[in-house]
Coordinates of N, CA and C in Angstrom, one line a residue:
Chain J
X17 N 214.2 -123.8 18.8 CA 213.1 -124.1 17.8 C 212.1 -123.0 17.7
X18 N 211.5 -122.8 16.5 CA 210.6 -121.9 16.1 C 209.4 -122.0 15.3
X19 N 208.7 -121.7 15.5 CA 207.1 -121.9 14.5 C 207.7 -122.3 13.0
X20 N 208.3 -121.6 12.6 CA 208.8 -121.7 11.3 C 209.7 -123.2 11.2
X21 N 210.3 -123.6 11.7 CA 211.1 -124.5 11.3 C 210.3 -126.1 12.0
X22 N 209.5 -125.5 13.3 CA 208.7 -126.9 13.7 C 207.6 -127.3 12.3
X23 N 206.7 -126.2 11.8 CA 205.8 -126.1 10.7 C 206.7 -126.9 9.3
X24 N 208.0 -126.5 8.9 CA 208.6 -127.1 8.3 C 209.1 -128.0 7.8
X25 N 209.4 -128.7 9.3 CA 209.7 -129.9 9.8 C 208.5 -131.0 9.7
X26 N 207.4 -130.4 9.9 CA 206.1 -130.7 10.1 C 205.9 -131.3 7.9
X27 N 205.9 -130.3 7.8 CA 206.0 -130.3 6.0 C 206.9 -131.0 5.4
X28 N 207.9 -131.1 5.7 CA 208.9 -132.1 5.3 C 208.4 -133.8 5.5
X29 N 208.1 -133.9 6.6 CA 207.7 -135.4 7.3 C 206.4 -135.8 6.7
X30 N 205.3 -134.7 6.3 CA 204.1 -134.9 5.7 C 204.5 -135.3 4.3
X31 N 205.3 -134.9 3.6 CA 205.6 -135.1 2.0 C 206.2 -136.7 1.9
X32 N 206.6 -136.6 3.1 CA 208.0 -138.0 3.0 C 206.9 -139.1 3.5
X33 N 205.7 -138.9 4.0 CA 204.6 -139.7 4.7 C 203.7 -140.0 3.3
X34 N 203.5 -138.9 2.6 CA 202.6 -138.7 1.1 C 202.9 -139.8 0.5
X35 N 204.3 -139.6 0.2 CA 205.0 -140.3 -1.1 C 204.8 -141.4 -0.5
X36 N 205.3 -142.2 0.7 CA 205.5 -143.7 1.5 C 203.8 -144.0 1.0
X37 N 202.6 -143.4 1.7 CA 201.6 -144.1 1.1 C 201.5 -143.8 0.1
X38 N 201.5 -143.3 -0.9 CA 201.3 -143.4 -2.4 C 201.5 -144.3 -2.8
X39 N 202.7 -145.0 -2.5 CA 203.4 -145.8 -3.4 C 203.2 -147.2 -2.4
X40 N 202.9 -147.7 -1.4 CA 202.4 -148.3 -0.7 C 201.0 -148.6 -1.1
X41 N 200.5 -148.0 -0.7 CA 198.7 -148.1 -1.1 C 198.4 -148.1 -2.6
X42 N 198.9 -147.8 -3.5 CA 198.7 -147.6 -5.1 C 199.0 -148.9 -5.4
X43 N 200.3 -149.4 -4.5 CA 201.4 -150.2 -4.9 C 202.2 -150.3 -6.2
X44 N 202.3 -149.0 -6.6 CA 203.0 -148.5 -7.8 C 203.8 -147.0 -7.4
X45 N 205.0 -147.2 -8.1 CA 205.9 -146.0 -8.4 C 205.5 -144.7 -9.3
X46 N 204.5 -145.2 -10.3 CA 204.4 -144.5 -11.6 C 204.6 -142.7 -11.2
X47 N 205.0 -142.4 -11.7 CA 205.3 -140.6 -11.9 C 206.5 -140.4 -10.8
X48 N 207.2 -141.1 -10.6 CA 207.6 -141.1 -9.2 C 209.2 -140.8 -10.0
X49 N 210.2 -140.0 -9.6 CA 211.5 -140.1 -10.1 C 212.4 -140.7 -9.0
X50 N 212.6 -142.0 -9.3 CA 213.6 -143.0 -8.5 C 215.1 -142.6 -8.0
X51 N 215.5 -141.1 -9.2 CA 216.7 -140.9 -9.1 C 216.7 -139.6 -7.6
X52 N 215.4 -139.2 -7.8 CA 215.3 -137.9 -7.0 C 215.6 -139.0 -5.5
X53 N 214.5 -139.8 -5.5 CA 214.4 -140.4 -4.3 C 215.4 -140.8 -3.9
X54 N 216.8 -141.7 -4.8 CA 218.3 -141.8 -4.2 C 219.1 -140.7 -3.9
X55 N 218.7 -139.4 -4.5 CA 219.2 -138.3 -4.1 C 219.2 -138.2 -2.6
X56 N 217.9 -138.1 -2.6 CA 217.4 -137.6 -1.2 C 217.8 -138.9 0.0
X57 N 218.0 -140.1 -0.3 CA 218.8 -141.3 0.4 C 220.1 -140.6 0.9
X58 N 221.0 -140.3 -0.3 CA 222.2 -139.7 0.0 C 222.1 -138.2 0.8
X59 N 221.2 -137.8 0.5 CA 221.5 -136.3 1.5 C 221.0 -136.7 2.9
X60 N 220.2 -137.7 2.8 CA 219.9 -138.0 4.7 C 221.7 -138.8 5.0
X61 N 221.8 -139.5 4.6 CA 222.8 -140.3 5.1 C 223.9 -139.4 5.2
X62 N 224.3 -138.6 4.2 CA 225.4 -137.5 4.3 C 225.3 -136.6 5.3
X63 N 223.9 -136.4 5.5 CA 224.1 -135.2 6.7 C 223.6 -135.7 8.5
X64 N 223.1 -137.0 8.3 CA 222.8 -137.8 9.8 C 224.1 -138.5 10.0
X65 N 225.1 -138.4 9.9 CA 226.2 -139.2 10.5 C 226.4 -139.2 11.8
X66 N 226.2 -137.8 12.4 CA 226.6 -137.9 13.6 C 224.9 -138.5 14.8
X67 N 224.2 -139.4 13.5 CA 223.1 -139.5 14.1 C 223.5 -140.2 15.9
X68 N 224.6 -140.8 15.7 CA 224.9 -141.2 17.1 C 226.2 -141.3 18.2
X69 N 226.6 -140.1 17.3 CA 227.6 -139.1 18.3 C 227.5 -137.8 18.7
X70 N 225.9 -137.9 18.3 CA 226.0 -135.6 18.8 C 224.8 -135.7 19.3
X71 N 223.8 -136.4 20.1 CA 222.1 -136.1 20.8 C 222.2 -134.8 20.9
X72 N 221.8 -134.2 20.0 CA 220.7 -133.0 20.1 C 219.5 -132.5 21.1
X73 N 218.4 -133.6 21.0 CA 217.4 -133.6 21.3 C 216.4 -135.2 21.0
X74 N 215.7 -135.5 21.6 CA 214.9 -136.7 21.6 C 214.1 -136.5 20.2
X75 N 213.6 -135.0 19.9 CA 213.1 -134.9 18.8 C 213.6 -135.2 17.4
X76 N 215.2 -134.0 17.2 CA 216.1 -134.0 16.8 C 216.6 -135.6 16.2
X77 N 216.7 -136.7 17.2 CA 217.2 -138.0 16.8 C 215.8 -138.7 16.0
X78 N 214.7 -138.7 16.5 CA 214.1 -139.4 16.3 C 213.5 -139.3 15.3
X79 N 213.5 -137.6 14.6 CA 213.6 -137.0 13.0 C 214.3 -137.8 12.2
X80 N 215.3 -137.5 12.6 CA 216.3 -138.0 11.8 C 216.4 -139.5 11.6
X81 N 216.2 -140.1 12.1 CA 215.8 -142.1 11.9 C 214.9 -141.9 11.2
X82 N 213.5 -141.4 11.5 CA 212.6 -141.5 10.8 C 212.9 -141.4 8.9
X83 N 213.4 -139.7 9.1 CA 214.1 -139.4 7.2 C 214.9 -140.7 7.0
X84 N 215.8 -141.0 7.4 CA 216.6 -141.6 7.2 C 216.2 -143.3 6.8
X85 N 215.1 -143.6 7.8 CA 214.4 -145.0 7.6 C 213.5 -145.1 6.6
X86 N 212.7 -144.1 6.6 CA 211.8 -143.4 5.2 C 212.4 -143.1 3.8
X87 N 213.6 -142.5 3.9 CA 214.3 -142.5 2.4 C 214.6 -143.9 1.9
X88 N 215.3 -144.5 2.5 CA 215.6 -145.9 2.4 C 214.1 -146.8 2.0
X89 N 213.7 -147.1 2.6 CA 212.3 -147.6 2.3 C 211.3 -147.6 1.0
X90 N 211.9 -145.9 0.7 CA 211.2 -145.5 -0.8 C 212.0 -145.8 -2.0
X91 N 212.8 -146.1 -1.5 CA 214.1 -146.2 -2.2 C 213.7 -147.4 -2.8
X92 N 213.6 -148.4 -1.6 CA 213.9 -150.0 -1.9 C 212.2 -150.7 -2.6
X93 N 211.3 -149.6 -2.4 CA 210.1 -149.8 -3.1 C 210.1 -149.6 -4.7
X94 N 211.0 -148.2 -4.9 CA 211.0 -148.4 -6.4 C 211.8 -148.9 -7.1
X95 N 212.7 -149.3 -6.6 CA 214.2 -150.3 -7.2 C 213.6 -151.8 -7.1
X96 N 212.9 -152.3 -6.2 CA 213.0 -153.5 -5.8 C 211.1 -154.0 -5.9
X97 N 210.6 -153.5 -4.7 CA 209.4 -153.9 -4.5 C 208.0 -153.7 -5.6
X98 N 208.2 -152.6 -6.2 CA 207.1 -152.1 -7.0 C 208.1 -151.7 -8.7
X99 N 209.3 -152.7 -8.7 CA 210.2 -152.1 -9.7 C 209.3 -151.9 -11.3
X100 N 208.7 -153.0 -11.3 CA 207.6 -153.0 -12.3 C 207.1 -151.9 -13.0
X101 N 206.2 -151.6 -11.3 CA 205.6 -150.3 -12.5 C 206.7 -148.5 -12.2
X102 N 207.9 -149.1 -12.2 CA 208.8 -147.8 -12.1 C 209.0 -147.2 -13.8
X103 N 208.9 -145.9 -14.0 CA 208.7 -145.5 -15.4 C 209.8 -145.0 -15.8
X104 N 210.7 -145.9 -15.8 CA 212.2 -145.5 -15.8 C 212.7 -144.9 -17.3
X105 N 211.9 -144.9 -18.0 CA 211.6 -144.1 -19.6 C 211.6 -142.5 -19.6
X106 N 211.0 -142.0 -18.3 CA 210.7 -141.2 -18.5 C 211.9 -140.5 -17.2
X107 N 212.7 -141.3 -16.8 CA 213.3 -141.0 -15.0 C 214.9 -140.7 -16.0
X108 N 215.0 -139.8 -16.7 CA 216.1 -140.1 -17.5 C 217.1 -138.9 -16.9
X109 N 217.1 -137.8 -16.1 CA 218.2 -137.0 -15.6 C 218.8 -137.4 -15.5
X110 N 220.3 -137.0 -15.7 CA 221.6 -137.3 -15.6 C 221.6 -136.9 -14.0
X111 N 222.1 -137.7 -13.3 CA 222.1 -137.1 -11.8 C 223.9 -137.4 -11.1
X112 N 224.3 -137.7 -12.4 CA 225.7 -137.4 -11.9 C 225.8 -135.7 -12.1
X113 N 225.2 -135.3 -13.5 CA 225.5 -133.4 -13.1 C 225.3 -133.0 -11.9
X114 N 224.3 -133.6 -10.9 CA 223.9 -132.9 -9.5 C 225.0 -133.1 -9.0
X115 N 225.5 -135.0 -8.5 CA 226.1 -134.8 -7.8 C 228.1 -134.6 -7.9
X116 N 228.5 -134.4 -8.9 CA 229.8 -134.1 -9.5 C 230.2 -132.8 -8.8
X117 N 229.5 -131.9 -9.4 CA 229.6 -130.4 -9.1 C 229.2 -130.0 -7.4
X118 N 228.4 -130.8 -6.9 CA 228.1 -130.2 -5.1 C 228.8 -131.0 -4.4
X119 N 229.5 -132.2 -5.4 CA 230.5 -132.7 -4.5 C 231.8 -132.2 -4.3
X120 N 231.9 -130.9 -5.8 CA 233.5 -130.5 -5.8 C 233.0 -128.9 -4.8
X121 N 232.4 -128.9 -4.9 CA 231.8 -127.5 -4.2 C 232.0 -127.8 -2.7
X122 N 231.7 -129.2 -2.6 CA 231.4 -129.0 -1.2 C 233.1 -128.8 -0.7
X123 N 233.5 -129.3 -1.0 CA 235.4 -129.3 -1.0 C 236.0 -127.5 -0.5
X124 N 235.4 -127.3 -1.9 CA 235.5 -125.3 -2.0 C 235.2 -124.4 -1.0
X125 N 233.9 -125.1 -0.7 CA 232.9 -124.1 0.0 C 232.3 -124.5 1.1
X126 N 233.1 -124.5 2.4 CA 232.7 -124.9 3.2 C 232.7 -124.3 4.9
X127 N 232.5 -124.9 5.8 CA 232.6 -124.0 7.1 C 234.4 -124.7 7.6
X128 N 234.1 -125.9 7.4 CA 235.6 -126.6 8.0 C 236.0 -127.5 7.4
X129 N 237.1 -127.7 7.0 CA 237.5 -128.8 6.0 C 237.6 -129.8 7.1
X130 N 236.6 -130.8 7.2 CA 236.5 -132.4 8.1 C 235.8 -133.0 7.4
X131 N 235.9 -134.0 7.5 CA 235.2 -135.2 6.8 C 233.4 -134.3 6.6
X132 N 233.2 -134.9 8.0 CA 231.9 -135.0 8.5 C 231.4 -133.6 8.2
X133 N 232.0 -132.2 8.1 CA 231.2 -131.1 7.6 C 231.4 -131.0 6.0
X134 N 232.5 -131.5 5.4 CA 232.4 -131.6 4.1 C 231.3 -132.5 3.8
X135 N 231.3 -133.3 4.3 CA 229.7 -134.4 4.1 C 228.6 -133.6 4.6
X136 N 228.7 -132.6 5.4 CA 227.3 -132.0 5.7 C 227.4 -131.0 4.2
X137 N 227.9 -130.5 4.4 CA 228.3 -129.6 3.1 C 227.4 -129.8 2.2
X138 N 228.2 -130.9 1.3 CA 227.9 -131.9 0.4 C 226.3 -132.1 0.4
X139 N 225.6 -132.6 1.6 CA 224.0 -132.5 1.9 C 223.8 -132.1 1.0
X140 N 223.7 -130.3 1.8 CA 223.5 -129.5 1.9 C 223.0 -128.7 0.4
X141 N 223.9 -128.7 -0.4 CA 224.4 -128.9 -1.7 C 223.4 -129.8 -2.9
X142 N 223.8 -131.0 -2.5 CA 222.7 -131.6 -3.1 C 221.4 -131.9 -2.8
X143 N 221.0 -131.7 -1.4 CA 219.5 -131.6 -1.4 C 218.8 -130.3 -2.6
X144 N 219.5 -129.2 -2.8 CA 219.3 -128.0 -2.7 C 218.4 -128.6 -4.2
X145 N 219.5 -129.5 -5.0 CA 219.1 -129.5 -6.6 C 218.5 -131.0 -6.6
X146 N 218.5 -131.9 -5.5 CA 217.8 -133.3 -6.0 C 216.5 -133.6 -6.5
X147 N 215.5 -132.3 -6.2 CA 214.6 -132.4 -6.5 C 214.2 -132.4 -8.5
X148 N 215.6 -131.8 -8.6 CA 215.4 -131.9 -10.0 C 215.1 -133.2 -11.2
X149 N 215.4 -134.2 -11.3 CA 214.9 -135.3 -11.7 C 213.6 -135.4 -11.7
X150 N 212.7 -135.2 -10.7 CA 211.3 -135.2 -10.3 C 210.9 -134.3 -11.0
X151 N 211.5 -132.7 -11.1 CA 210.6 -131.8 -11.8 C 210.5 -132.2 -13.2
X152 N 211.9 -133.1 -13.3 CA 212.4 -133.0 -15.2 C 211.5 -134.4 -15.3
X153 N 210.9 -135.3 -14.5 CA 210.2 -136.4 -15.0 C 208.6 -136.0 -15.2
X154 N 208.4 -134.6 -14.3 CA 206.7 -134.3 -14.5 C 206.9 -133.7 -15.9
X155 N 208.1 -132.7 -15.9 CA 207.5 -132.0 -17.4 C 207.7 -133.0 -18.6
X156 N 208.4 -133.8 -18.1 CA 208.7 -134.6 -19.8 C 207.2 -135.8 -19.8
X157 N 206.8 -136.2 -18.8 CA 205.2 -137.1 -18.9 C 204.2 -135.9 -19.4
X158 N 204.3 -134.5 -19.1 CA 203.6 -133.6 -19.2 C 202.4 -133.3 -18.1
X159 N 202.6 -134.0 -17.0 CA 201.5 -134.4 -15.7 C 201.9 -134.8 -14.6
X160 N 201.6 -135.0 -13.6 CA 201.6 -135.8 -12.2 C 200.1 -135.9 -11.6
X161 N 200.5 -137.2 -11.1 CA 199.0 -137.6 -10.1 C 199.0 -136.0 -9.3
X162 N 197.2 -136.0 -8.9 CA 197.2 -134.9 -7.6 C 198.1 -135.5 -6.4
X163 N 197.9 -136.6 -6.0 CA 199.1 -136.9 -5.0 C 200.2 -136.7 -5.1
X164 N 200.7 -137.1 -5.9 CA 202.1 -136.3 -6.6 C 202.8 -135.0 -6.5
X165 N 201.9 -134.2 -6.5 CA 201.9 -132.7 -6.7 C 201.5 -132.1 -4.7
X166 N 200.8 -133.0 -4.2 CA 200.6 -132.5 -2.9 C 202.0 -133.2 -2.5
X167 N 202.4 -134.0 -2.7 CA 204.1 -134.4 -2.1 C 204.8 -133.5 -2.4
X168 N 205.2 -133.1 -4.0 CA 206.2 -131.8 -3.9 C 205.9 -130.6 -3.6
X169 N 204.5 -130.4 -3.3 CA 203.9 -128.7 -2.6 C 204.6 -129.0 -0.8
X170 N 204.3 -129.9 -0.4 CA 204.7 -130.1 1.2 C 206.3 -130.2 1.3
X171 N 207.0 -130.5 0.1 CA 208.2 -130.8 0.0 C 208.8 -129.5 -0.4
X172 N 208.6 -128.8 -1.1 CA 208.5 -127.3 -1.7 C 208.4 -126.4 0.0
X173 N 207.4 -126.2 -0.1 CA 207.1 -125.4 1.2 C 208.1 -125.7 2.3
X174 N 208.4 -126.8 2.9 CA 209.9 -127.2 4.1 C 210.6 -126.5 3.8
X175 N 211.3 -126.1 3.0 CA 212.7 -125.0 2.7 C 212.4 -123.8 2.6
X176 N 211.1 -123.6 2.2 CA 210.8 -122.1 1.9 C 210.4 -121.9 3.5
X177 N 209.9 -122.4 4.5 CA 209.6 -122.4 6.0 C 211.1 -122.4 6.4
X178 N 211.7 -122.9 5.8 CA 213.0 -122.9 6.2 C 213.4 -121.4 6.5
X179 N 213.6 -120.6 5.5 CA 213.9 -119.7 5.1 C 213.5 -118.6 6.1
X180 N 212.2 -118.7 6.8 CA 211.8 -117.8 7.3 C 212.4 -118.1 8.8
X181 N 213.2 -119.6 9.0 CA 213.3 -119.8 10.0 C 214.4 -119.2 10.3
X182 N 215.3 -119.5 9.1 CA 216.9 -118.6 9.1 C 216.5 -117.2 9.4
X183 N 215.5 -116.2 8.8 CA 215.2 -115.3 9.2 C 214.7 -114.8 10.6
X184 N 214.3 -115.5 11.1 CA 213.9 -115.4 12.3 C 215.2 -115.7 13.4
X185 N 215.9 -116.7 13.3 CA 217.3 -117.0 13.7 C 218.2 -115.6 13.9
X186 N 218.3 -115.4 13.0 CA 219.2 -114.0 12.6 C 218.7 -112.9 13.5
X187 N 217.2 -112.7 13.4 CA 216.7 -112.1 14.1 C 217.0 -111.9 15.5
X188 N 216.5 -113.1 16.2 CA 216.7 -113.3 17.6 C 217.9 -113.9 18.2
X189 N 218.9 -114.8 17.2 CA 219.5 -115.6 17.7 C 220.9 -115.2 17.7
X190 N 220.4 -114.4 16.4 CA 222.5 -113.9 15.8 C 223.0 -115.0 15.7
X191 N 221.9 -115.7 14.7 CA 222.6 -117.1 13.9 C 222.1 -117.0 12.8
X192 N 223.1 -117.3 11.6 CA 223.0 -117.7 10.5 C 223.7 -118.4 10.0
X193 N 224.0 -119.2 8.8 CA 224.6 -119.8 8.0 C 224.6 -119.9 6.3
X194 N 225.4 -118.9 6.0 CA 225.0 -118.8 4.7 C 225.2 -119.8 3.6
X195 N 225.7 -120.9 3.6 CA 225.8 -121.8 3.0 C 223.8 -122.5 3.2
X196 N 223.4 -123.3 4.1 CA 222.5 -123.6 4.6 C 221.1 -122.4 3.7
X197 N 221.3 -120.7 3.8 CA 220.5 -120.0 3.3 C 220.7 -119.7 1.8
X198 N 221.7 -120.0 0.9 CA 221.9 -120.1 -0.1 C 221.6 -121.0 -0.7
X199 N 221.7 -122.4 -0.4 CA 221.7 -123.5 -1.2 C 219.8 -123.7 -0.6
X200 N 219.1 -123.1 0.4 CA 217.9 -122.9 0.6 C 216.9 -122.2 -0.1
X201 N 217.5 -120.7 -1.0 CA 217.2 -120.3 -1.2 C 217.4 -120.9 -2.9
X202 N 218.4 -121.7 -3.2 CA 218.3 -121.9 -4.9 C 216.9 -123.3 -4.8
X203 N 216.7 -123.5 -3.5 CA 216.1 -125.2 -3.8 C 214.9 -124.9 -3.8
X204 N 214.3 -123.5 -3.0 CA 212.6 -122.8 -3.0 C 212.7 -122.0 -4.6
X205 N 213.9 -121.8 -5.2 CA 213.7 -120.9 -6.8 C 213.3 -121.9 -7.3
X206 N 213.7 -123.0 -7.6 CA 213.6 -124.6 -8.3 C 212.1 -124.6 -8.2
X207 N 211.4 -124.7 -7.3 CA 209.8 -125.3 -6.9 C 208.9 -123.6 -7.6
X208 N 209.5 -122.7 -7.4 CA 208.3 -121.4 -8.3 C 207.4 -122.4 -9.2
X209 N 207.9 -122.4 -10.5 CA 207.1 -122.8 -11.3 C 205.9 -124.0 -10.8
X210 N 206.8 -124.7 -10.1 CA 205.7 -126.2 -9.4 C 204.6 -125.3 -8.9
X211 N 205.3 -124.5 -7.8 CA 204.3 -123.7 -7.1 C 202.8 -122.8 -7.8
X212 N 203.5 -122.5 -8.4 CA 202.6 -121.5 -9.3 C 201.5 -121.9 -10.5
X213 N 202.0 -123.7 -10.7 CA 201.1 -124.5 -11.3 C 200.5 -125.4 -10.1
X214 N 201.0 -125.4 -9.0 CA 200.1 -125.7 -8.0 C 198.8 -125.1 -7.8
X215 N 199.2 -123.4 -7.0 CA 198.1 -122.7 -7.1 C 197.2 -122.7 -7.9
X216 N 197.7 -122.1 -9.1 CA 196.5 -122.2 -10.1 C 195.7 -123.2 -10.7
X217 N 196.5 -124.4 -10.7 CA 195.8 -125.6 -11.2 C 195.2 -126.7 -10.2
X218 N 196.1 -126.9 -9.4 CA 195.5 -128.6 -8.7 C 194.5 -127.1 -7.2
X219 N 194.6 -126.3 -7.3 CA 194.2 -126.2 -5.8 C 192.4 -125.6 -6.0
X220 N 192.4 -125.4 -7.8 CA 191.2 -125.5 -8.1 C 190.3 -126.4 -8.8
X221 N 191.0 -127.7 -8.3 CA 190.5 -129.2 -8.6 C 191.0 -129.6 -9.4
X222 N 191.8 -129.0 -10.4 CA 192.3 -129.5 -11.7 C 193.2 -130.3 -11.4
X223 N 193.6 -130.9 -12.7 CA 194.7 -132.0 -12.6 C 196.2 -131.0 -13.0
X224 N 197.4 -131.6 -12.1 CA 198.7 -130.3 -12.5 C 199.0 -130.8 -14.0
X225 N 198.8 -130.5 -14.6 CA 199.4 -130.6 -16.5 C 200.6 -129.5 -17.0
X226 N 201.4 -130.0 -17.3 CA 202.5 -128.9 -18.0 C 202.4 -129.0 -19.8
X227 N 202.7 -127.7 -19.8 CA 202.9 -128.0 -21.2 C 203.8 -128.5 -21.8
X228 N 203.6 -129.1 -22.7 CA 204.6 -130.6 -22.8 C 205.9 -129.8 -23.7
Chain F
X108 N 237.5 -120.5 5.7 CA 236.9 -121.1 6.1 C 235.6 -120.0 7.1
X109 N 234.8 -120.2 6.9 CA 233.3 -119.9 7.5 C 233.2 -120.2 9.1
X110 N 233.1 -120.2 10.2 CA 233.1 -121.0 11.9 C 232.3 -122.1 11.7
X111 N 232.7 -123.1 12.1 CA 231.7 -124.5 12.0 C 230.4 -124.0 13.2
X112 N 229.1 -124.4 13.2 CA 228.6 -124.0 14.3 C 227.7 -125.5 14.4
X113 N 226.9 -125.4 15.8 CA 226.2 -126.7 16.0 C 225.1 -126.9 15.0
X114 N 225.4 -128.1 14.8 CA 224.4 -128.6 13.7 C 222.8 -129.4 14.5
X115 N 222.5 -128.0 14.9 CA 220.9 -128.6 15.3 C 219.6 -128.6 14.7
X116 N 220.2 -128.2 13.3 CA 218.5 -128.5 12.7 C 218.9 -129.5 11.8
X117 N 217.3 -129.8 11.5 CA 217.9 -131.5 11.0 C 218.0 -131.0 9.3

């Protein structure tokens, strides 16, 4: 473990904590892309399988329940609990293109053809692009709540921490994985623009607005 | 194929 990937980790669990109360405490979905969030259902479930054949670490497991109990949860708040005010007008990505293509990829491009690493694979893959639904539901409303935008900044930043973590890995460890730094490095290109209408807009009080 | 290696980060 490393500054970079504990801080990451740290950023990840803050975003997934954001969104849970947002949509808890608002008691509404609104701006929220439902499809992103079953994305991100499927990439915990795809890549925690061996949540209880491989203990890692006390940490390690107890991450992973948490994503994993937390995806689910948000899930079942905007499908079911708060379905009402879900803005499913505006939640319109096709998210079979995501997962069609990282699912034939994951087949292609892999460390070992097994079930369980093609499924990690697969994650891997589609975490990289899930977030897209979410980006394509802010620019088509032309806005997101400030909360909103502090969820994909903490959610944004995890993989870019990521990155420095792999770097730092390599460094010290004479570990990498270039699958894991590739599909890392397309999922921090994805968030630029977020980022860059982060900085300049919401972090000087403003509200994030795109142009429509 | 690539070396499978341990999957310890989450």
């Amino acid at each position: 473990m490393n500054i970079f990937r504990f801080l990451g980790d740290i950023s990840h669990l803050s975003a997934i904590i954001i969104l849970l109360l947002k949509i808890w405490k608002s008691r509404s979905c609104a701006g929220i892309s439902g499809k992103s969030q079953l994305l991100f259902a499927i990439v915990f479930t795809t890549r925690y399988l061996d949540l209880f054949t491989n203990f890692i670490s006390f940490y390690n497991t107890s991450m992973k329940v948490v994503y994993v109990a937390s995806s689910y949860a948000t899930v079942w708040m905007i499908y079911s609990k708060f379905k009402a005010t879900y803005d499913g007008n505006h939640d319109t990505f096709r998210v079979e293109f995501l997962i069609v293509p990282t699912a034939i990829l994951s087949f292609l491009v892999n460390h070992d053809f097994t079930p369980l690493e093609i499924l990690w694979t697969f994650s891997i893959y589609l975490e990289s692009v899930a977030i897209l639904p979410q980006l394509f539901m802010v620019s088509k409303t032309g806005e997101a709540e400030t909360i909103t935008s502090h969820y994909l900044f903490a959610l944004g930043i995890y993989r870019t921490l990521y990155l420095f973590n792999w770097i730092w890995r390599y460094q010290f460890e004479e570990f990498f994985d270039l699958i894991a730094i590739v599909a890392g490095l397309v999922q921090t290109v994805l968030y630029c623009d977020f980022f860059y209408l982060y900085i300049t807009k919401v972090l000087k009080g403003k509200k994030l607005s795109l142009p429509a | 194929e690539m070396e499978a290696y341990s999957k310890d980060e989450l």
